[in-house]
Amino acid sequence: LKQLHLSNNQFAPLPEVISRIQSLETLDLSENSISELPPWIGMLSQLKKLNLNNNELKNLPPEIKGIKNLSS
C-alpha cells in the first residue's frame, strides 16, 4: 500500500494500525480533528507526502525528523 487517503473522518487520535504500513508514500489526513501526531509517525520513513490541512495541530513531534523524503 503506497497511498492512504483518510480525509474527513474526524480522527483524533490516529489509529495506530497506520504505523504498520511501512510502504506508505502518501498519507492524507486532512479535514480531521487531529490535535497531535503520535511519535510512531516517524516510523513511516517512506512518506513523501503528508497532508495535515485543516486539523487542530499545534506542534509536530520531534520524531517527524525521521521522515527524510517528505517534500513541501
JSON list of C-alpha atoms in Angstrom, two decimals:
[
{"chain": "A", "resi": 1, "resn": "LEU", "atom": "CA", "xyz": [0.00, 0.00, 0.00]},
{"chain": "A", "resi": 2, "resn": "LYS", "atom": "CA", "xyz": [1.58, 3.26, -1.13]},
{"chain": "A", "resi": 3, "resn": "GLN", "atom": "CA", "xyz": [-1.29, 5.74, -0.73]},
{"chain": "A", "resi": 4, "resn": "LEU", "atom": "CA", "xyz": [-3.81, 6.10, 2.08]},
{"chain": "A", "resi": 5, "resn": "HIS", "atom": "CA", "xyz": [-6.49, 8.80, 1.97]},
{"chain": "A", "resi": 6, "resn": "LEU", "atom": "CA", "xyz": [-8.28, 9.27, 5.28]},
{"chain": "A", "resi": 7, "resn": "SER", "atom": "CA", "xyz": [-9.60, 12.80, 4.96]},
{"chain": "A", "resi": 8, "resn": "ASN", "atom": "CA", "xyz": [-12.91, 13.83, 6.52]},
{"chain": "A", "resi": 9, "resn": "ASN", "atom": "CA", "xyz": [-13.03, 11.03, 9.12]},
{"chain": "A", "resi": 10, "resn": "GLN", "atom": "CA", "xyz": [-12.85, 13.05, 12.35]},
{"chain": "A", "resi": 11, "resn": "PHE", "atom": "CA", "xyz": [-9.86, 11.06, 13.60]},
{"chain": "A", "resi": 12, "resn": "ALA", "atom": "CA", "xyz": [-8.48, 12.22, 16.93]},
{"chain": "A", "resi": 13, "resn": "PRO", "atom": "CA", "xyz": [-6.18, 10.34, 17.70]},
{"chain": "A", "resi": 14, "resn": "LEU", "atom": "CA", "xyz": [-4.82, 8.50, 14.70]},
{"chain": "A", "resi": 15, "resn": "PRO", "atom": "CA", "xyz": [-5.37, 4.74, 14.52]},
{"chain": "A", "resi": 16, "resn": "GLU", "atom": "CA", "xyz": [-2.08, 3.07, 15.47]},
{"chain": "A", "resi": 17, "resn": "VAL", "atom": "CA", "xyz": [-2.54, 0.44, 12.77]},
{"chain": "A", "resi": 18, "resn": "ILE", "atom": "CA", "xyz": [-1.28, 3.07, 10.29]},
{"chain": "A", "resi": 19, "resn": "SER", "atom": "CA", "xyz": [2.18, 2.73, 11.85]},
{"chain": "A", "resi": 20, "resn": "ARG", "atom": "CA", "xyz": [2.44, -0.79, 10.43]},
{"chain": "A", "resi": 21, "resn": "ILE", "atom": "CA", "xyz": [2.12, 0.35, 6.81]},
{"chain": "A", "resi": 22, "resn": "GLN", "atom": "CA", "xyz": [5.84, 0.89, 6.22]},
{"chain": "A", "resi": 23, "resn": "SER", "atom": "CA", "xyz": [5.43, 1.23, 2.44]},
{"chain": "A", "resi": 24, "resn": "LEU", "atom": "CA", "xyz": [3.27, 4.38, 2.62]},
{"chain": "A", "resi": 25, "resn": "GLU", "atom": "CA", "xyz": [4.42, 7.20, 0.38]},
{"chain": "A", "resi": 26, "resn": "THR", "atom": "CA", "xyz": [1.29, 9.39, 0.59]},
{"chain": "A", "resi": 27, "resn": "LEU", "atom": "CA", "xyz": [-0.84, 9.87, 3.69]},
{"chain": "A", "resi": 28, "resn": "ASP", "atom": "CA", "xyz": [-3.80, 12.25, 3.53]},
{"chain": "A", "resi": 29, "resn": "LEU", "atom": "CA", "xyz": [-5.14, 13.09, 6.98]},
{"chain": "A", "resi": 30, "resn": "SER", "atom": "CA", "xyz": [-6.75, 16.40, 6.05]},
{"chain": "A", "resi": 31, "resn": "GLU", "atom": "CA", "xyz": [-10.08, 17.56, 7.46]},
{"chain": "A", "resi": 32, "resn": "ASN", "atom": "CA", "xyz": [-9.92, 15.53, 10.69]},
{"chain": "A", "resi": 33, "resn": "SER", "atom": "CA", "xyz": [-9.74, 16.54, 14.36]},
{"chain": "A", "resi": 34, "resn": "ILE", "atom": "CA", "xyz": [-6.11, 15.66, 14.96]},
{"chain": "A", "resi": 35, "resn": "SER", "atom": "CA", "xyz": [-4.57, 17.75, 17.73]},
{"chain": "A", "resi": 36, "resn": "GLU", "atom": "CA", "xyz": [-1.25, 15.89, 17.92]},
{"chain": "A", "resi": 37, "resn": "LEU", "atom": "CA", "xyz": [0.71, 13.38, 15.93]},
{"chain": "A", "resi": 38, "resn": "PRO", "atom": "CA", "xyz": [1.89, 10.25, 17.73]},
{"chain": "A", "resi": 39, "resn": "PRO", "atom": "CA", "xyz": [5.62, 9.50, 17.98]},
{"chain": "A", "resi": 40, "resn": "TRP", "atom": "CA", "xyz": [5.20, 6.49, 15.70]},
{"chain": "A", "resi": 41, "resn": "ILE", "atom": "CA", "xyz": [4.67, 8.87, 12.76]},
{"chain": "A", "resi": 42, "resn": "GLY", "atom": "CA", "xyz": [8.46, 8.86, 12.43]},
{"chain": "A", "resi": 43, "resn": "MET", "atom": "CA", "xyz": [8.35, 5.14, 11.63]},
{"chain": "A", "resi": 44, "resn": "LEU", "atom": "CA", "xyz": [6.74, 5.93, 8.27]},
{"chain": "A", "resi": 45, "resn": "SER", "atom": "CA", "xyz": [10.13, 6.50, 6.71]},
{"chain": "A", "resi": 46, "resn": "GLN", "atom": "CA", "xyz": [8.96, 6.13, 3.09]},
{"chain": "A", "resi": 47, "resn": "LEU", "atom": "CA", "xyz": [6.48, 9.02, 3.27]},
{"chain": "A", "resi": 48, "resn": "LYS", "atom": "CA", "xyz": [6.88, 11.65, 0.58]},
{"chain": "A", "resi": 49, "resn": "LYS", "atom": "CA", "xyz": [3.57, 13.47, 1.05]},
{"chain": "A", "resi": 50, "resn": "LEU", "atom": "CA", "xyz": [1.76, 14.07, 4.34]},
{"chain": "A", "resi": 51, "resn": "ASN", "atom": "CA", "xyz": [-1.38, 16.20, 4.17]},
{"chain": "A", "resi": 52, "resn": "LEU", "atom": "CA", "xyz": [-2.44, 17.57, 7.56]},
{"chain": "A", "resi": 53, "resn": "ASN", "atom": "CA", "xyz": [-4.56, 20.51, 6.36]},
{"chain": "A", "resi": 54, "resn": "ASN", "atom": "CA", "xyz": [-7.50, 21.61, 8.48]},
{"chain": "A", "resi": 55, "resn": "ASN", "atom": "CA", "xyz": [-6.69, 19.77, 11.68]},
{"chain": "A", "resi": 56, "resn": "GLU", "atom": "CA", "xyz": [-6.10, 21.09, 15.19]},
{"chain": "A", "resi": 57, "resn": "LEU", "atom": "CA", "xyz": [-2.33, 20.59, 15.30]},
{"chain": "A", "resi": 58, "resn": "LYS", "atom": "CA", "xyz": [-0.28, 22.99, 17.39]},
{"chain": "A", "resi": 59, "resn": "ASN", "atom": "CA", "xyz": [3.10, 21.18, 17.30]},
{"chain": "A", "resi": 60, "resn": "LEU", "atom": "CA", "xyz": [4.83, 18.40, 15.46]},
{"chain": "A", "resi": 61, "resn": "PRO", "atom": "CA", "xyz": [6.63, 15.61, 17.32]},
{"chain": "A", "resi": 62, "resn": "PRO", "atom": "CA", "xyz": [10.45, 15.51, 17.03]},
{"chain": "A", "resi": 63, "resn": "GLU", "atom": "CA", "xyz": [10.15, 12.01, 15.55]},
{"chain": "A", "resi": 64, "resn": "ILE", "atom": "CA", "xyz": [8.87, 13.53, 12.32]},
{"chain": "A", "resi": 65, "resn": "LYS", "atom": "CA", "xyz": [12.51, 14.34, 11.53]},
{"chain": "A", "resi": 66, "resn": "GLY", "atom": "CA", "xyz": [12.94, 10.62, 10.81]},
{"chain": "A", "resi": 67, "resn": "ILE", "atom": "CA", "xyz": [10.90, 11.03, 7.62]},
{"chain": "A", "resi": 68, "resn": "LYS", "atom": "CA", "xyz": [13.67, 12.13, 5.29]},
{"chain": "A", "resi": 69, "resn": "ASN", "atom": "CA", "xyz": [11.74, 12.07, 1.99]},
{"chain": "A", "resi": 70, "resn": "LEU", "atom": "CA", "xyz": [8.94, 14.48, 2.88]},
{"chain": "A", "resi": 71, "resn": "SER", "atom": "CA", "xyz": [8.50, 17.33, 0.45]},
{"chain": "A", "resi": 72, "resn": "SER", "atom": "CA", "xyz": [6.55, 20.52, 0.87]}
]
